[in-house]
CSV table of C-alpha atoms in Angstrom, one decimal:
chain,number,residue,atom,x,y,z
A,1,MET,CA,143.2,-8.9,231.0
A,2,PHE,CA,141.0,-7.7,233.9
A,3,THR,CA,137.2,-7.5,234.1
A,4,VAL,CA,135.5,-4.8,236.1
A,5,ASP,CA,131.8,-5.2,236.8
A,6,HIS,CA,131.2,-2.2,238.9
A,7,GLY,CA,131.5,1.5,238.7
A,8,SER,CA,135.1,2.7,238.5
A,9,PHE,CA,135.0,6.5,238.4
A,10,PRO,CA,137.3,7.9,239.7
A,11,SER,CA,140.2,5.5,240.2
A,12,GLY,CA,140.8,4.9,243.9
A,13,HIS,CA,144.4,3.9,243.2
A,14,ALA,CA,145.0,7.2,241.5
A,15,VAL,CA,143.4,9.1,244.3
A,16,SER,CA,145.5,7.3,246.9
A,17,ALA,CA,148.7,7.8,245.0
A,18,ALA,CA,148.1,11.5,244.5
A,19,VAL,CA,147.2,12.1,248.1
A,20,ALA,CA,150.3,10.2,249.2
A,21,ALA,CA,152.6,12.1,246.8
A,22,VAL,CA,151.3,15.5,248.0
A,23,THR,CA,151.6,14.4,251.6
A,24,ILE,CA,155.2,13.3,251.3
A,25,LEU,CA,156.1,16.4,249.4
A,26,ALA,CA,154.4,18.6,252.1
A,27,LEU,CA,156.7,17.0,254.7
A,28,ILE,CA,159.9,18.1,252.9
A,29,PRO,CA,161.0,21.5,254.2
A,30,PRO,CA,160.9,24.3,251.5
A,31,ALA,CA,164.5,25.1,252.2
A,32,ARG,CA,165.5,21.7,250.9
A,33,ARG,CA,165.0,22.6,247.2
A,34,GLY,CA,167.1,19.7,245.8
A,35,LEU,CA,165.2,17.1,247.8
A,36,ARG,CA,161.9,18.7,246.9
A,37,ALA,CA,162.9,18.6,243.2
A,38,VAL,CA,163.7,14.9,243.4
A,39,GLY,CA,160.4,14.4,245.3
A,40,PHE,CA,158.4,16.1,242.5
A,41,VAL,CA,160.1,13.9,239.8
A,42,VAL,CA,159.5,10.7,241.8
A,43,ALA,CA,155.8,11.8,242.4
A,44,ALA,CA,155.3,12.5,238.7
A,45,ILE,CA,156.8,9.1,237.7
A,46,LEU,CA,154.6,7.4,240.3
A,47,LEU,CA,151.4,9.2,239.1
A,48,ILE,CA,152.2,8.5,235.4
A,49,GLY,CA,152.8,4.9,236.3
A,50,ILE,CA,149.5,4.6,238.1
A,51,VAL,CA,147.7,6.1,235.1
A,52,TRP,CA,149.5,3.7,232.7
A,53,GLN,CA,149.1,0.6,234.8
A,54,ARG,CA,145.3,1.1,235.6
A,55,THR,CA,144.6,1.9,232.0
A,56,LEU,CA,146.8,-1.0,230.6
A,57,ILE,CA,145.0,-3.7,232.5
A,58,ASN,CA,141.6,-2.2,231.5
A,59,ALA,CA,140.6,-1.6,235.1
A,60,HIS,CA,139.8,2.1,234.3
A,61,TRP,CA,139.4,4.4,231.5
A,62,PHE,CA,142.0,7.0,231.0
A,63,SER,CA,139.5,9.7,232.2
A,64,ASP,CA,139.0,7.7,235.4
A,65,THR,CA,142.6,7.8,236.3
A,66,ILE,CA,143.0,11.5,235.4
A,67,ALA,CA,140.0,12.4,237.5
A,68,GLY,CA,141.4,10.3,240.4
A,69,ILE,CA,144.7,12.1,240.2
A,70,LEU,CA,143.0,15.5,240.1
A,71,ALA,CA,140.7,14.5,243.1
A,72,GLY,CA,143.7,13.3,245.0
A,73,LEU,CA,145.8,16.4,244.3
A,74,GLY,CA,142.9,18.5,245.4
A,75,VAL,CA,142.4,16.6,248.7
A,76,GLY,CA,146.2,16.6,249.3
A,77,LEU,CA,146.6,20.3,248.7
A,78,LEU,CA,143.5,21.1,250.9
A,79,LEU,CA,145.1,19.0,253.7
A,80,GLN,CA,148.4,20.7,253.2
A,81,TRP,CA,146.8,24.1,253.4
A,82,ALA,CA,144.9,23.1,256.6
A,83,PHE,CA,148.0,21.9,258.3
A,84,TRP,CA,150.5,24.5,257.0
A,85,PRO,CA,150.9,26.4,260.3
A,86,GLY,CA,151.8,23.2,262.1
A,87,LEU,CA,154.2,22.2,259.3
A,88,GLN,CA,155.9,25.6,259.5
A,89,ARG,CA,156.4,25.2,263.2
A,90,ASP,CA,157.8,21.7,262.6
A,91,PHE,CA,160.2,22.9,259.9
A,92,ALA,CA,161.7,25.5,262.3
A,93,ARG,CA,162.5,22.8,265.0
A,94,ARG,CA,165.7,20.8,265.0
A,95,PRO,CA,165.3,17.1,264.7
A,96,GLY,CA,165.2,15.1,268.0
A,97,PHE,CA,168.4,13.3,267.2
A,98,ALA,CA,170.2,16.6,266.7
A,99,ARG,CA,168.9,18.0,270.0
A,100,GLY,CA,170.1,14.8,271.8
A,101,ARG,CA,173.6,15.1,270.2
A,102,ALA,CA,173.9,18.8,271.3
A,103,ARG,CA,173.2,17.8,274.9
A,104,ALA,CA,175.8,15.0,274.7
A,105,GLU,CA,178.5,17.3,273.4
A,106,HIS,CA,177.9,19.8,276.3
A,107,PRO,CA,177.2,17.7,279.4
A,108,ALA,CA,176.0,19.5,282.5
A,109,THR,CA,178.6,19.8,285.2
């Protein structure tokens, strides 16, 4: 179905999908357990789909996609670790729209 005439290890699509999944999950506050659980399920389905699709069209070997996912997870987790202090500060803040609403409810006299 698809001919690849160059090196394909690891799968760049799998790397990108794994980094995106970890990044999106890192932006969900730990206190939102239900939302995080849904995010993990969606991420798993996405990554399984990438493995299946890239292998199905013969663009990559199965090992290429697994290596790509592992590389992407590693990079994503390393970035999450590096930016964790900033993420914690951000989780503690109220969203901008909530701050604006509080001011509107209590106008200065």
